[in-house]
Tab-separated table of C-alpha atoms in Angstrom:
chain	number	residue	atom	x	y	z
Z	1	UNK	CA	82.766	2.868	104.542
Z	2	UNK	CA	80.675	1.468	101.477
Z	3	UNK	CA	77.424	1.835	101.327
Z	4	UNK	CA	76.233	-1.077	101.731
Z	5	UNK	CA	78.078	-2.883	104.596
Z	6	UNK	CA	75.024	-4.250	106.809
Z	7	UNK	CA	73.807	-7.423	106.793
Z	8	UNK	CA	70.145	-6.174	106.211
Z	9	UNK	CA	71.015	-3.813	103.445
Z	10	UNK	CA	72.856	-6.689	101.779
Z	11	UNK	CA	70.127	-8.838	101.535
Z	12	UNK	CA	67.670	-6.182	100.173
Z	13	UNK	CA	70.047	-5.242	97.406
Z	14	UNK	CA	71.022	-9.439	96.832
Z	15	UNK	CA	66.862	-9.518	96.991
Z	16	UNK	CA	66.765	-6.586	94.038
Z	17	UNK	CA	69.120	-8.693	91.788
Z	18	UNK	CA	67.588	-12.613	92.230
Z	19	UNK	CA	63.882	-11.091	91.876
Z	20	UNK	CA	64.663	-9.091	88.426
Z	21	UNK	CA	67.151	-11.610	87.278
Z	22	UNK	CA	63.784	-14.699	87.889
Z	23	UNK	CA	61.655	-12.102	85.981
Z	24	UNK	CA	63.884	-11.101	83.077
Z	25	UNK	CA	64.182	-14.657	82.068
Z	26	UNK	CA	60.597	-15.030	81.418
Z	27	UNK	CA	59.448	-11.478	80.422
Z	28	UNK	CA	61.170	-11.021	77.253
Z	29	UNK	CA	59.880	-14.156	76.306
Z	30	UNK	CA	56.620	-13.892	76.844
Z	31	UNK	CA	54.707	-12.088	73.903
Z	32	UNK	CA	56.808	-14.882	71.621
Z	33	UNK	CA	55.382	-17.457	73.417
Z	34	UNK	CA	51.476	-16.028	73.319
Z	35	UNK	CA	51.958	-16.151	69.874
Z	36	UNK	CA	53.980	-18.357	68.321
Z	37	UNK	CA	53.107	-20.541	70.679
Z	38	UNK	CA	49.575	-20.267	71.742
Z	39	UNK	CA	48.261	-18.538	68.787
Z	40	UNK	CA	46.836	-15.093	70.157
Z	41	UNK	CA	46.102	-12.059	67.585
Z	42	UNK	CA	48.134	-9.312	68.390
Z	43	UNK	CA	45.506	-6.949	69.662
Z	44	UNK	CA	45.179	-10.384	72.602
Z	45	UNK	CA	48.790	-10.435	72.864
Z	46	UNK	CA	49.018	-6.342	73.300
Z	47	UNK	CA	46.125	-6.583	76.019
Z	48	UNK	CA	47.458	-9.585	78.292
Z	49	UNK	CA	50.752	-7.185	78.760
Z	50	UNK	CA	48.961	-4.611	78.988
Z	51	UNK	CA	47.177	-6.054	82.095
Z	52	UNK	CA	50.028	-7.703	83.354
Z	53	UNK	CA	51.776	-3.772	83.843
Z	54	UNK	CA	48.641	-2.517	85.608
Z	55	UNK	CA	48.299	-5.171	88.038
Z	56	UNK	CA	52.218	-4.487	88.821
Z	57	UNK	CA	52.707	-0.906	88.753
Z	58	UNK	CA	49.341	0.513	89.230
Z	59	UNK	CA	49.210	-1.667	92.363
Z	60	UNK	CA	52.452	-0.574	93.745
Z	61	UNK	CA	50.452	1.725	96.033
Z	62	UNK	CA	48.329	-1.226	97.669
Z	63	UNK	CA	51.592	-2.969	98.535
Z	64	UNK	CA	52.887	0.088	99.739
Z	65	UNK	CA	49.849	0.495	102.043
Z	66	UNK	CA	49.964	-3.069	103.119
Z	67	UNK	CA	53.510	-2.521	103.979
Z	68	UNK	CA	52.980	0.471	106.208
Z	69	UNK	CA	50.252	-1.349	107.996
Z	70	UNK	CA	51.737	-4.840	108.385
Z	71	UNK	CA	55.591	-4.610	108.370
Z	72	UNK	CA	57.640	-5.678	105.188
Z	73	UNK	CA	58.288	-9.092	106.126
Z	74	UNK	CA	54.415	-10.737	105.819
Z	75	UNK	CA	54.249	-8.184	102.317
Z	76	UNK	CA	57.295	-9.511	101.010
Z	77	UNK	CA	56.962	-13.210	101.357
Z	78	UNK	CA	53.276	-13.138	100.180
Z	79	UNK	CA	55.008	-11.820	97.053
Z	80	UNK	CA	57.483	-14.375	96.420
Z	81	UNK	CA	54.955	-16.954	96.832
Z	82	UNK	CA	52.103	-15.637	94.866
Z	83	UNK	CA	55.486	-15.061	91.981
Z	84	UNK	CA	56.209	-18.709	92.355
Z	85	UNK	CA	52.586	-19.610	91.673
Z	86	UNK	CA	52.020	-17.529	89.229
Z	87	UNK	CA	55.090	-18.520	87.174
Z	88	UNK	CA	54.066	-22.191	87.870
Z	89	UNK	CA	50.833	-21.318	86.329
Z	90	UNK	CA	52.029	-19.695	83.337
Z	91	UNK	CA	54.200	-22.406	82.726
Z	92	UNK	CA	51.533	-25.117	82.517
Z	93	UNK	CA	48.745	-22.353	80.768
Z	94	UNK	CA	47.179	-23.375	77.423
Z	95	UNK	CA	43.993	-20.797	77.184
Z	96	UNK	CA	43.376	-17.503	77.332
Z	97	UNK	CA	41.760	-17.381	80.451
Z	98	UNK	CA	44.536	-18.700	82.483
Z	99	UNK	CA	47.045	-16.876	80.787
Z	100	UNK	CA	45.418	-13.890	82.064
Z	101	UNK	CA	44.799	-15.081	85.376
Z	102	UNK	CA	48.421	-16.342	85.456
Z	103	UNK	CA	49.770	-12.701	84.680
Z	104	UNK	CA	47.754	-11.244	86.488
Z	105	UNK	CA	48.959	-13.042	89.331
Z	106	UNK	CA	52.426	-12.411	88.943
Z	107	UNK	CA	52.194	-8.744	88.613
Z	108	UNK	CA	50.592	-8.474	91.677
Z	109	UNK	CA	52.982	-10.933	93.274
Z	110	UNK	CA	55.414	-7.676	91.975
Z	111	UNK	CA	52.999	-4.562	93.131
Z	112	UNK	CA	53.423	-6.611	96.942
Z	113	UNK	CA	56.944	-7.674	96.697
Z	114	UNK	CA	58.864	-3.932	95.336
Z	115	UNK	CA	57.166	-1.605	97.584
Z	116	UNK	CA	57.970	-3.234	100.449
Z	117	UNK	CA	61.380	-3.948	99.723
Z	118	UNK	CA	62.482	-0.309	97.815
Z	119	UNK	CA	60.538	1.321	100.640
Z	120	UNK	CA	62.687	-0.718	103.346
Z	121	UNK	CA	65.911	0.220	101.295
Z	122	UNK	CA	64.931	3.765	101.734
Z	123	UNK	CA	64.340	3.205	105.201
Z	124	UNK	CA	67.519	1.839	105.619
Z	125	UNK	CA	69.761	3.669	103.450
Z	126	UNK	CA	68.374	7.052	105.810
Z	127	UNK	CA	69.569	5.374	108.922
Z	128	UNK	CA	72.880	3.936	107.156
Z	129	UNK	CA	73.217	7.811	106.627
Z	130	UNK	CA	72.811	8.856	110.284
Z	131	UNK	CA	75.278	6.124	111.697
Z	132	UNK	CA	77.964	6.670	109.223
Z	133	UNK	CA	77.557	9.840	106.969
Z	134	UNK	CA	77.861	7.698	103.596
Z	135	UNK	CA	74.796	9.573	101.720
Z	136	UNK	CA	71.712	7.482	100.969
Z	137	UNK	CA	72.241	7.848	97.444
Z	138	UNK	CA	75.058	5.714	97.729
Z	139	UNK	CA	72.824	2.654	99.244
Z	140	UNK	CA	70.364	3.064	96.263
Z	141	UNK	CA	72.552	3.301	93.680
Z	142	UNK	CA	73.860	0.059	94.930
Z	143	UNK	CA	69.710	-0.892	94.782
Z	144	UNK	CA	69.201	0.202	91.281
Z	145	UNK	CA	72.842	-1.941	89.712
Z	146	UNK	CA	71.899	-4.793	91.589
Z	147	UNK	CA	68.275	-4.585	89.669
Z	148	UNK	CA	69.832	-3.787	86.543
Z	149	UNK	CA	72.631	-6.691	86.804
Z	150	UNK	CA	69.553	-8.713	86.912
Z	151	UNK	CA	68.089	-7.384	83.786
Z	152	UNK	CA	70.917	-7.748	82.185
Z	153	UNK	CA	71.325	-11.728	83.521
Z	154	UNK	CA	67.999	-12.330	83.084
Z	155	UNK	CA	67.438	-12.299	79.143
Z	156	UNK	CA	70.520	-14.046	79.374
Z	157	UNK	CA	69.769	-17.056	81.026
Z	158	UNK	CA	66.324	-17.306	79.508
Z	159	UNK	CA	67.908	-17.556	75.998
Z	160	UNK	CA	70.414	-20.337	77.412
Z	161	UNK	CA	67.416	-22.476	78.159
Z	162	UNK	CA	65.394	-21.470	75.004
Z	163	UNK	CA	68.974	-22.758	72.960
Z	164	UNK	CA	68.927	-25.937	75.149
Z	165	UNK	CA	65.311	-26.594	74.251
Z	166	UNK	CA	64.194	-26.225	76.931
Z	167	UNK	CA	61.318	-23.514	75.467
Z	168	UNK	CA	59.183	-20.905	77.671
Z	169	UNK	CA	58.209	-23.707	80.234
Z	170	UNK	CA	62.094	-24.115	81.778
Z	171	UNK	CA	62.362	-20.179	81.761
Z	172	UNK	CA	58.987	-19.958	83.898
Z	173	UNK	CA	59.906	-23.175	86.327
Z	174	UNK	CA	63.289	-21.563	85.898
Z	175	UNK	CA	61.782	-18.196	87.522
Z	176	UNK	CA	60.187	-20.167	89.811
Z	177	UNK	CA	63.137	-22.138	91.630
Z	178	UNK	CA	64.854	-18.473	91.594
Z	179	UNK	CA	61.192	-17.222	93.498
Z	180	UNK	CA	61.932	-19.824	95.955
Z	181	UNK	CA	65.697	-19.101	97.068
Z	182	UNK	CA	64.674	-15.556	97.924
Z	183	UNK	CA	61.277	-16.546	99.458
Z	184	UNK	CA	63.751	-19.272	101.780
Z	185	UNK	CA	66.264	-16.439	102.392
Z	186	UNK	CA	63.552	-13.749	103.307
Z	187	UNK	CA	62.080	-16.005	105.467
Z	188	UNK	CA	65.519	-16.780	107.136
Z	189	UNK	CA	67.165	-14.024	107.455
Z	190	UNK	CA	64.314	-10.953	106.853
Z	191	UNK	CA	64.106	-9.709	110.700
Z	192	UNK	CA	60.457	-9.306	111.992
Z	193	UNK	CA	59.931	-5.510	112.094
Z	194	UNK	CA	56.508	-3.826	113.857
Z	195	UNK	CA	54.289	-2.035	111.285
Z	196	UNK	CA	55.120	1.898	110.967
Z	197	UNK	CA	51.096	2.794	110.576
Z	198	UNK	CA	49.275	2.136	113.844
Z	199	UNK	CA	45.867	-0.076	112.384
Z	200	UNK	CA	42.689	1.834	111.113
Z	201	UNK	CA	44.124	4.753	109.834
Z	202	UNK	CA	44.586	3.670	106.108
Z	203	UNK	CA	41.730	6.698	104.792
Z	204	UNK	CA	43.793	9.065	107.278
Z	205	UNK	CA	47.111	8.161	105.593
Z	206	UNK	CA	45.888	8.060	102.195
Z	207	UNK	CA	44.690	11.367	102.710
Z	208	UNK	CA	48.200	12.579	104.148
Z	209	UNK	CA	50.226	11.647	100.922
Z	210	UNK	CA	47.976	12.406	98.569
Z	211	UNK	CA	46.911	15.685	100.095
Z	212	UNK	CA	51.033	16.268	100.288
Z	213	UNK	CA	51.824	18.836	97.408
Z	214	UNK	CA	55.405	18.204	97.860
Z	215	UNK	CA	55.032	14.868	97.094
Z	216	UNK	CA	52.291	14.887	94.620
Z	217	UNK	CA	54.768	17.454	92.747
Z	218	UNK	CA	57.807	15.162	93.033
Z	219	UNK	CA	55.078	12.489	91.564
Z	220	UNK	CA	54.532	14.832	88.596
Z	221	UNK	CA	58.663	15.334	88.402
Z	222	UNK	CA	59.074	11.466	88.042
Z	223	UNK	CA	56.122	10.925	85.692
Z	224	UNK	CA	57.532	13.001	82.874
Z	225	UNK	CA	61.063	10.665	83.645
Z	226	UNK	CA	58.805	7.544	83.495
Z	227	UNK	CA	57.103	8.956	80.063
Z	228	UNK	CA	60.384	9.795	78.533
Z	229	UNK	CA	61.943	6.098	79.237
Z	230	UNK	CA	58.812	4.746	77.915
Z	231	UNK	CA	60.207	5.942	74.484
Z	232	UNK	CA	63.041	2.781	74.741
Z	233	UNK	CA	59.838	0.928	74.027
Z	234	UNK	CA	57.783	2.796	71.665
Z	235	UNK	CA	60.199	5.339	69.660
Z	236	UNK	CA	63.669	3.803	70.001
Z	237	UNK	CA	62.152	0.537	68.274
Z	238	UNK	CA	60.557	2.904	65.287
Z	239	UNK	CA	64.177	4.981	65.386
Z	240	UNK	CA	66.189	1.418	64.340
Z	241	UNK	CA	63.977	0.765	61.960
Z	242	UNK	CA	64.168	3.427	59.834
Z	243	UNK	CA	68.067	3.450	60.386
Z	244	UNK	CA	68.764	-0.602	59.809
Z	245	UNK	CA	65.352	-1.749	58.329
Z	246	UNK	CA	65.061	-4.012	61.320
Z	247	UNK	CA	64.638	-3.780	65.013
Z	248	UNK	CA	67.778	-6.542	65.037
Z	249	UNK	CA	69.949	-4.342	66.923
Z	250	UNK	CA	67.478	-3.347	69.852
Z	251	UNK	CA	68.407	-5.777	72.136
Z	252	UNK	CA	72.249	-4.639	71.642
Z	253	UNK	CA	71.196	-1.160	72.292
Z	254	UNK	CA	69.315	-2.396	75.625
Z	255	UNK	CA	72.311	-4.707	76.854
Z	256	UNK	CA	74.088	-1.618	76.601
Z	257	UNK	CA	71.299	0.929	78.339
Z	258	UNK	CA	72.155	-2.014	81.227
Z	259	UNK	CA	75.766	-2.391	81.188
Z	260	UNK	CA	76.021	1.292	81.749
Z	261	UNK	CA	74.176	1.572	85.008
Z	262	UNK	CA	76.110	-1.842	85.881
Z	263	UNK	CA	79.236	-0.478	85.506
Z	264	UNK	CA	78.842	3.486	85.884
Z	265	UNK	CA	76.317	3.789	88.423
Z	266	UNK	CA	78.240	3.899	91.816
Z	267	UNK	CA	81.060	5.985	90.236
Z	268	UNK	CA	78.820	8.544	89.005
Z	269	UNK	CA	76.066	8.359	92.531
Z	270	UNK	CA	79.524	8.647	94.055
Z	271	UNK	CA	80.553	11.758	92.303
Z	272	UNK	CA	76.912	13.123	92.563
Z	273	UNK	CA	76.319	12.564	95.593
Z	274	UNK	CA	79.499	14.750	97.273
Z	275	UNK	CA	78.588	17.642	94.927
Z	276	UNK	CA	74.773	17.861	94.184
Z	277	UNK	CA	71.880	18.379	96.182
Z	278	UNK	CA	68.988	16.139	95.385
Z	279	UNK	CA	67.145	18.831	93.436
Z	280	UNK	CA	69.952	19.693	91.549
Z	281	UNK	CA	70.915	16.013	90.453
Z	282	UNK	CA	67.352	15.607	89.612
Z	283	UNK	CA	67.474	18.308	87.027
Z	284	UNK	CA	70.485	17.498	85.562
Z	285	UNK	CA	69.040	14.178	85.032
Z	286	UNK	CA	66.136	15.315	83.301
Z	287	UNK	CA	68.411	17.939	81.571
Z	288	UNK	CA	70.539	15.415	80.260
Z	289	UNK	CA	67.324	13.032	78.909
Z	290	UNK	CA	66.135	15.833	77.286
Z	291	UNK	CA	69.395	16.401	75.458
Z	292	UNK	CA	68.771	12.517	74.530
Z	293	UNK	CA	66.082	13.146	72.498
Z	294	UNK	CA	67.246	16.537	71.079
Z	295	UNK	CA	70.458	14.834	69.662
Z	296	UNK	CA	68.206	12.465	67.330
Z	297	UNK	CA	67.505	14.677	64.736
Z	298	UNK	CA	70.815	16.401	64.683
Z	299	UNK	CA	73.485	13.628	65.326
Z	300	UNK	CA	75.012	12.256	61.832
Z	301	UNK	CA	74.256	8.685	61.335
Z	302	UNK	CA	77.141	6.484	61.584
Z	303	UNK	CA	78.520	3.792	59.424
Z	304	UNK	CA	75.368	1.376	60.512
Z	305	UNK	CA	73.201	3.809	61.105
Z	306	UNK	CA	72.645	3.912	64.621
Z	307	UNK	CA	74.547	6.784	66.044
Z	308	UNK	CA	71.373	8.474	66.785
Z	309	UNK	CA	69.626	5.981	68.179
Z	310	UNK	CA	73.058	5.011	70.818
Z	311	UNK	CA	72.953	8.988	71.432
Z	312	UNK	CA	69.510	8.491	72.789
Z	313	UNK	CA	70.230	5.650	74.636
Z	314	UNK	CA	73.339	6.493	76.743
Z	315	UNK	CA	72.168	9.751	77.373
Z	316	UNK	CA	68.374	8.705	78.643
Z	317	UNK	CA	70.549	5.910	80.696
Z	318	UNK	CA	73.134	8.619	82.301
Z	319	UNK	CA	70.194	10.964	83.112
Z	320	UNK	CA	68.300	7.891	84.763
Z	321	UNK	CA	71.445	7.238	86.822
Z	322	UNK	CA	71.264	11.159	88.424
Z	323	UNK	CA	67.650	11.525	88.513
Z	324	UNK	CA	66.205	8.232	90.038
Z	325	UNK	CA	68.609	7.795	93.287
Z	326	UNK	CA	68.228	11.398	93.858
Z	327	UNK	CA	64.192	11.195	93.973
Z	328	UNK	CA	63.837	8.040	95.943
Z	329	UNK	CA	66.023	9.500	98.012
Z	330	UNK	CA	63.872	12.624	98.541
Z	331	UNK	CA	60.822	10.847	99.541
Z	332	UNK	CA	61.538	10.056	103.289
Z	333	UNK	CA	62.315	13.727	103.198
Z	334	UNK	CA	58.737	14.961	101.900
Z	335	UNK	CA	56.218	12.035	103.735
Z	336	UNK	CA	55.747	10.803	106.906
Z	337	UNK	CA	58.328	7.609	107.895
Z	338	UNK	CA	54.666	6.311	109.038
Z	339	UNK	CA	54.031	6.582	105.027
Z	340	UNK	CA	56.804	5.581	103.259
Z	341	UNK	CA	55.683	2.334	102.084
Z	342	UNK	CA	52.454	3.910	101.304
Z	343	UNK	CA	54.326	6.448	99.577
Z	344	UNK	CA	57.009	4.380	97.711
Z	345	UNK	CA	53.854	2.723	96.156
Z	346	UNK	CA	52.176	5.740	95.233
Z	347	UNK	CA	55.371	7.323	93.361
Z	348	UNK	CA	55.148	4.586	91.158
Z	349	UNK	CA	51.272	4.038	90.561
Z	350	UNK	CA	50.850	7.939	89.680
Z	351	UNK	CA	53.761	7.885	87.370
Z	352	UNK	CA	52.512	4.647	85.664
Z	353	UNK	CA	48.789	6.035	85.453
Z	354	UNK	CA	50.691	9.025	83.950
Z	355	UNK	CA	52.654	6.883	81.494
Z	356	UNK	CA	48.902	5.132	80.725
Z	357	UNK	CA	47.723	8.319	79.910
Z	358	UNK	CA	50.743	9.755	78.037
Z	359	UNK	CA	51.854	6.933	75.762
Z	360	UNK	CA	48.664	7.933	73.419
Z	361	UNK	CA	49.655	11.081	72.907
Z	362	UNK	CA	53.700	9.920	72.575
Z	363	UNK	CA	52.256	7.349	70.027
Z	364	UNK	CA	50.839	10.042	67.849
Z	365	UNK	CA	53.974	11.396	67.297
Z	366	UNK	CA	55.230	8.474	65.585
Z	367	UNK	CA	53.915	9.563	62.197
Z	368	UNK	CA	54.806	13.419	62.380
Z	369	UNK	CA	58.220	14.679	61.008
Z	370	UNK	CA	61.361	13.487	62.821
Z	371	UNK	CA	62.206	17.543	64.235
Z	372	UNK	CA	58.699	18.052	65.433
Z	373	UNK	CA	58.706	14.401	67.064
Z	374	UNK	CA	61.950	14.692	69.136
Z	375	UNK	CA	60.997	18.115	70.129
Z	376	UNK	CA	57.796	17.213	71.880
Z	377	UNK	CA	59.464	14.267	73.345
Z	378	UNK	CA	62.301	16.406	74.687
Z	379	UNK	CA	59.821	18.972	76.101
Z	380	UNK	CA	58.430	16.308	78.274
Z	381	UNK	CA	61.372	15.381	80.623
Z	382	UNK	CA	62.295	19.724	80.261
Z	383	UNK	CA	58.827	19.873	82.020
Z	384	UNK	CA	59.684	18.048	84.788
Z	385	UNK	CA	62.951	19.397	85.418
Z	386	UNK	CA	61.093	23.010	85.832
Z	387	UNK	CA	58.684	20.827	88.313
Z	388	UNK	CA	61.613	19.741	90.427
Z	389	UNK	CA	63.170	23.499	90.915
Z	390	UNK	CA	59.920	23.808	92.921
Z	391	UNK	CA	60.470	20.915	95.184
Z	392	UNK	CA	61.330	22.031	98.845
Z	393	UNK	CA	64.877	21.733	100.005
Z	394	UNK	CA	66.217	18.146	101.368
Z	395	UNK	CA	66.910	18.319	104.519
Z	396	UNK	CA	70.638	18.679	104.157
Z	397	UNK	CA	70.044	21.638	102.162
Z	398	UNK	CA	68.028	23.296	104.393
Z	399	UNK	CA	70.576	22.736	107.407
Z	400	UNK	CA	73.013	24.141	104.989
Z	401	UNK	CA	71.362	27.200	104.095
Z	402	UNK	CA	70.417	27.732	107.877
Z	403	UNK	CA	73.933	27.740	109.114
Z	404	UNK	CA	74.881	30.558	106.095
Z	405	UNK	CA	78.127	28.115	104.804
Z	406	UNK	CA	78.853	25.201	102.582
Z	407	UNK	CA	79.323	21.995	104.513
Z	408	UNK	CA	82.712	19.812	104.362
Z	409	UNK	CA	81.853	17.200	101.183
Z	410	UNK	CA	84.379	15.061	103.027
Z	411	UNK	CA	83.172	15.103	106.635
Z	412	UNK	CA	79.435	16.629	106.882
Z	413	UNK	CA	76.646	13.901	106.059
Z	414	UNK	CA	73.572	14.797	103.653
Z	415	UNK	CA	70.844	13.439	104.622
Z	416	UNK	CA	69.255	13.440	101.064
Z	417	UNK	CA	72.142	11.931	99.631
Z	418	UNK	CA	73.906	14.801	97.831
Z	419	UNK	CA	75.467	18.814	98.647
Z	420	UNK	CA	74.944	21.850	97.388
Z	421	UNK	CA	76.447	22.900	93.603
């Protein structure tokens, strides 16, 4: 049975695709557009995305919260419309004010919207599990292609309209009619579901996670992942310049970061998933990033020049494809199911906060000697790999080791998504 074969679980992982695929045509567009064509400095430019990640990601946990507390359905449509009037607004925006406000808007529109929905995957994908015995990591892998088919699309079909003259205004209203299909189909088809949190205990359940040391450590685990992918965006671009002279062949390099997880990620959850345990697979993840940035300094350029810089970039993808299935998949394992939203959220506001804070120090490194640099870097994600061999057994892994035998990879279902080496 696949793992995705409900109606419910289809339309979350349809939802992932349509919602990155409206925001990816507008995204990579957008710091062109500020200035080019409104005429901000860079330093203006550099702090209107800034602000527009913090009001997504470190607001994850407030949509997380206001999932627990409400159900997913009310979080999730007030997402999709405040994205469709926030993308309205940018479209028509001509100062800096509303620019900001406009942003602003539609990363918040995102820290309601995810949450809810990547918490009720997880939710989903656990039951999935105990109906049919297809792992969880299965159903998220599924999650994370769909989201990455729709990074890939999404540049794609913003450049269409930017050939067609259409300019930043059609990729916004074009964001904006793709905001309203899944706002109509969520409001269709998304059942009604009673809030998980009984009312008035947000300061209890705040307290719970974040008082969790399981979960604050898995936190810590996926930070040093988040600060290592980070690096697509601050030392891969300084990597192709010094190979090429021009950052010309990034977006080839990122088309293929996305093609990979298009086209490899089921195989490999697949494989994974039958023959690690979620620990283990999020190691070997972080293992295998690390051994991205190690192979910089001592792979041979090729005939352009960017053998190193592809080294990096399909190994930090194939390590992202192990390590993030495998630790969403351990969070309904580690919180309360009264938390998860509240949880899901929080996963991602620590590890951007971390990222906030990290990205200085990552920066510095730009001007010390190549060796030194990819060192450092490849320390971070080794870090976190040591972090996650003091995570707590899933709970697969635990029933393993308390029956004293191996379970059947064909016939005995893990509840965290993946078996024992």
């Amino acid at each position: 049975m696949t793992a995705a074969t409900t109606p419910y679980l289809r339309l979350l992982t349809t939802t992932q695709f349509a919602f990155n695929t409206g925001f990816y045509a507008v995204l990579p567009y957008l710091a062109t557009h500020l200035g080019a064509g409104l005429g901000m400095t860079g330093w203006l430019i550099g702090l209107v995305l800034g602000l527009r990640t913090f009001s997504q990601q470190g607001l994850f946990v407030i949509g997380g919260a206001l999932t627990d507390r409400y159900g997913p359905r009310p979080v999730v449509l007030a997402g999709c419309a405040l994205r469709i009037t926030g993308f309205g607004w940018l479209a028509f925006a001509g100062s800096t004010a509303t620019v900001i406000g406009a942003v602003l808007l539609t990363g918040f529109a995102a820290a309601l919207f995810s949450p809810a929905v990547e918490s009720e995957t997880a939710r989903e994908a656990v039951r999935h599990e105990q109906r049919t015995g297809t792992p969880r990591a299965h159903v998220l892998a599924r999650f994370s292609a769909a989201g990455q088919a729709g990074a890939f699309l999404g540049p794609l079909l913003g450049s269409l309209l930017l050939l067609l003259d259409g300019g930043f205004r059609a990729a916004c209203l074009a964001g904006v009619l793709v905001f309203a299909a899944v706002l109509a189909g969520h409001a269709r088809l998304m059942p009604h579901r009673a809030p998980v949190a009984p009312t008035g205990r947000s300061r209890g359940s705040v307290r719970e996670v974040f008082g969790n040391r399981p979960f604050l450590l898995l936190c810590l685990t996926y930070s040093s992942y988040l600060l290592a992918y980070n690096q697509l965006y601050l030392s891969l671009p300084d990597e192709v310049q010094r190979a090429t002279g021009s950052q010309a062949a990034l977006g080839s390099l990122f088309a293929l970061s996305s093609l990979l997880v298009v086209c490899a990620q089921l195989p490999l959850t697949r494989w994974s998933a039958h023959r690690l345990a979620p620990r283990t697979a999020l190691v070997a993840g972080l293992a295998t990033v690390a051994a991205g940035f190690a192979a910089v300094p001592v792979t041979p350029a090729g005939p352009a020049g960017l053998l190193p810089a592809a080294a990096l970039v399909v190994l930090l993808t194939l390590g992202q494809m192990l390590l993030v299935p495998a630790a969403r998949g351990l969070v309904p394992d580690l919180v309360d199911d009264r938390h998860l939203g509240l949880a899901t959220g929080a996963l991602s506001s620590v590890s951007g906060l971390a990222v906030l804070g990290g990205s200085a120090a990552t920066g510095a490194l730009l001007d010390a000697p190549a060796p030194v640099r990819w060192a450092v870097l490849a320390a971070v994600p080794l870090t976190g790999a040591a972090l996650a061999l003091a995570l707590p057994a899933g709970a697969a892994e635990r029933e393993e080791r308390d029956s004293g035998g191996r379970m059947d990879a064909d016939t005995s279902p893990n509840r965290s998504g993946g078996r024992t080496p």
